[in-house]
PDB file of C-alpha atoms in Angstrom:
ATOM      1  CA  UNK A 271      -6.254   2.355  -9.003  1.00  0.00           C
ATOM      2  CA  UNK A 272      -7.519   6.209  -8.269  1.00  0.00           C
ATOM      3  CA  UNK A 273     -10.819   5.412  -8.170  1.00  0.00           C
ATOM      4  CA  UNK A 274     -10.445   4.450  -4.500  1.00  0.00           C
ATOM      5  CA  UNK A 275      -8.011   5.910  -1.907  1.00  0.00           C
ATOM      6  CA  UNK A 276      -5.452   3.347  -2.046  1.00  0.00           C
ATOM      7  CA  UNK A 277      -3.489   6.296  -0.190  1.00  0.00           C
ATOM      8  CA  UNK A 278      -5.545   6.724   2.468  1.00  0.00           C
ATOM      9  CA  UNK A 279      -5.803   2.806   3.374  1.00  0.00           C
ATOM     10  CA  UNK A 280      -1.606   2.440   2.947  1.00  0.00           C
ATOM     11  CA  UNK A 281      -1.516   5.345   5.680  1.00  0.00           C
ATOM     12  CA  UNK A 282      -4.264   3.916   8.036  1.00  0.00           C
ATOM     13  CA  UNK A 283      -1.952   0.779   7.736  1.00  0.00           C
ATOM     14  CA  UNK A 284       1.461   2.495   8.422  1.00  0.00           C
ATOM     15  CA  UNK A 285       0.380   4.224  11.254  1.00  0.00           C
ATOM     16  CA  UNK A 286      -1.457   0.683  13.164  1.00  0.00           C
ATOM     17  CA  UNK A 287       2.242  -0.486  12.840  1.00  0.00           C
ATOM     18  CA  UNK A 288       4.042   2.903  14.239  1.00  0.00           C
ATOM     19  CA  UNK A 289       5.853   3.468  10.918  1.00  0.00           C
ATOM     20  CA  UNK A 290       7.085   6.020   9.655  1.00  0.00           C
ATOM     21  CA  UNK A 291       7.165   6.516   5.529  1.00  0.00           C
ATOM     22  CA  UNK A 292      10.932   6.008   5.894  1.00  0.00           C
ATOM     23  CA  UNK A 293      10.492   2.555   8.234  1.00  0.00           C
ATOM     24  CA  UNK A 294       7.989   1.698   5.613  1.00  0.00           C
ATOM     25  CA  UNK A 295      10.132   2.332   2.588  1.00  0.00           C
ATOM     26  CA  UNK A 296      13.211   0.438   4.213  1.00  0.00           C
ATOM     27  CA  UNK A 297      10.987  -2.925   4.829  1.00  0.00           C
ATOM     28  CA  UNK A 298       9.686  -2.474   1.275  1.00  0.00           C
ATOM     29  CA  UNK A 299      12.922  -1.380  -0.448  1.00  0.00           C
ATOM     30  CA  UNK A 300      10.893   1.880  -2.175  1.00  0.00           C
ATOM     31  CA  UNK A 301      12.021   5.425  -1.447  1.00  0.00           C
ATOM     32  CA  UNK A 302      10.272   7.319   1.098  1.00  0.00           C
ATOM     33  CA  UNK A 303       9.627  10.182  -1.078  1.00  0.00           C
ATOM     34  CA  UNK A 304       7.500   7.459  -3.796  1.00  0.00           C
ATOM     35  CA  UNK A 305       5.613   6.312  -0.544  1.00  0.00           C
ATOM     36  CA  UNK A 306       4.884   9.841  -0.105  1.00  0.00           C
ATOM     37  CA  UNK A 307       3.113  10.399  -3.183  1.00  0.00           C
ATOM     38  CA  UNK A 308       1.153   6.814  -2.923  1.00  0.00           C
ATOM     39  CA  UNK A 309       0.129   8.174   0.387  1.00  0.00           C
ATOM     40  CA  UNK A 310      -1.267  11.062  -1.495  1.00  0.00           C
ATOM     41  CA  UNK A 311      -2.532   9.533  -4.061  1.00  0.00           C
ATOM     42  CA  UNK A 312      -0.412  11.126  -6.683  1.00  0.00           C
ATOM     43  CA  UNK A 313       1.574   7.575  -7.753  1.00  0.00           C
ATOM     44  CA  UNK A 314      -0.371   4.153  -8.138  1.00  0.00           C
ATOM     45  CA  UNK A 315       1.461   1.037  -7.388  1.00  0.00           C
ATOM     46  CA  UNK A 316       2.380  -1.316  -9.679  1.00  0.00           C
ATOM     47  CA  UNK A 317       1.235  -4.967  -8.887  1.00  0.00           C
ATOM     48  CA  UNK A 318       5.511  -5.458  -7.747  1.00  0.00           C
ATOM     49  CA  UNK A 319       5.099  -2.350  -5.156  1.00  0.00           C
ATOM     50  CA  UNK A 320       1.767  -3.591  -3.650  1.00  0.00           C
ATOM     51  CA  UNK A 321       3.474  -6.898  -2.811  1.00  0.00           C
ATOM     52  CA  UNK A 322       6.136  -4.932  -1.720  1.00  0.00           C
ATOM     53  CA  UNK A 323       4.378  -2.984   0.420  1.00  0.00           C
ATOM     54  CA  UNK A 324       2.373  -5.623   1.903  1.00  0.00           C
ATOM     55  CA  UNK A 325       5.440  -7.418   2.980  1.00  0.00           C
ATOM     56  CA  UNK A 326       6.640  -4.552   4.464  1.00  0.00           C
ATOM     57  CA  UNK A 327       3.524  -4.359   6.487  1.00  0.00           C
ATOM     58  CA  UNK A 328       3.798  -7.782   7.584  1.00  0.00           C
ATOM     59  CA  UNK A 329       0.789  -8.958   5.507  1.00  0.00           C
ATOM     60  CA  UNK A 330       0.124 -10.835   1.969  1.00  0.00           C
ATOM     61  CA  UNK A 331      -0.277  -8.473  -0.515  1.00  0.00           C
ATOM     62  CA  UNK A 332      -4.407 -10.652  -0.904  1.00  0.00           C
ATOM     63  CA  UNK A 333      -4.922  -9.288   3.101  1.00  0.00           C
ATOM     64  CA  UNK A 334      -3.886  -6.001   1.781  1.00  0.00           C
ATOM     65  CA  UNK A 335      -6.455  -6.011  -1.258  1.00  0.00           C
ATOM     66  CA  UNK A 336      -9.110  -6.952   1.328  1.00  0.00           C
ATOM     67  CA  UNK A 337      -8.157  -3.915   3.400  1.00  0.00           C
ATOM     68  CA  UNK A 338      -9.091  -1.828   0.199  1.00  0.00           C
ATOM     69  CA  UNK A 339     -12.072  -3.800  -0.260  1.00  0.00           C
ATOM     70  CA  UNK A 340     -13.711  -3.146   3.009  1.00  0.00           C
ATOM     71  CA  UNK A 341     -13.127   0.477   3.338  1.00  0.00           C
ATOM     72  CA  UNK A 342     -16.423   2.559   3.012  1.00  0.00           C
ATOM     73  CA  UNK A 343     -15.613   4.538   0.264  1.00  0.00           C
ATOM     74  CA  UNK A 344     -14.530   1.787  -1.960  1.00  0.00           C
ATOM     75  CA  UNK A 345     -17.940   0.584  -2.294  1.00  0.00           C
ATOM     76  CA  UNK A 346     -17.801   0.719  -5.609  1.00  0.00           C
ATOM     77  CA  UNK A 347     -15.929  -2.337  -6.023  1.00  0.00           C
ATOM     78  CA  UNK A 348     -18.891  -4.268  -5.657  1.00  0.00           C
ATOM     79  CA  UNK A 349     -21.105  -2.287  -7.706  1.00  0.00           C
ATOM     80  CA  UNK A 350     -19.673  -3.173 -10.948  1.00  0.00           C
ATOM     81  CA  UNK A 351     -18.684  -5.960  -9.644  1.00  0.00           C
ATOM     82  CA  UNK A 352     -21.938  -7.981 -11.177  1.00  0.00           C
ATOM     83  CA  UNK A 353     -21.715  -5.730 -14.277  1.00  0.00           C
ATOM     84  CA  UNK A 354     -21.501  -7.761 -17.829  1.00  0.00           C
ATOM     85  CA  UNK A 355     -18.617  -7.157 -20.368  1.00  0.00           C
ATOM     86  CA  UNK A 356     -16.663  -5.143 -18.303  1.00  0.00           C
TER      87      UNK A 356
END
């Protein structure tokens, strides 16, 4: 998952719910310190803490995938997304 800024989309999605990283990591049962470094993009969720994390943001962990898919600089998604063999 570091190819795109999963960080940078988990933050944008804290802060549209007033969260902080400690709200966030009670709803989600994760440490705040571990949503922290996702935050930063130093840790990459397993597929258990995205679920976890979407719940905690009162969203399917699918609405949460979509978030990632429609930011800007994730357009790379869909350009090896029609690529063959990979």
């Amino acid at each position: 998952m570091n190819n795109y800024r999963f960080g940078h989309i988990l933050k944008k999605l804290r802060n549209a719910q007033n969260l902080s990283q400690e709200g966030l990591a009670d709803r989600s049962d994760r440490h705040p310190s571990y949503i922290s470094l996702l935050e930063r993009n130093q840790k990459n969720p397993s597929l258990d803490t995205l679920v976890a994390l979407a719940l905690g943001l009162d969203m399917t962990a699918s609405e949460m995938l979509k978030e990632i898919e429609q930011h800007p600089e994730n357009i790379w998604i869909f350009k090896n997304k029609n690529r063959k063999g990979k």
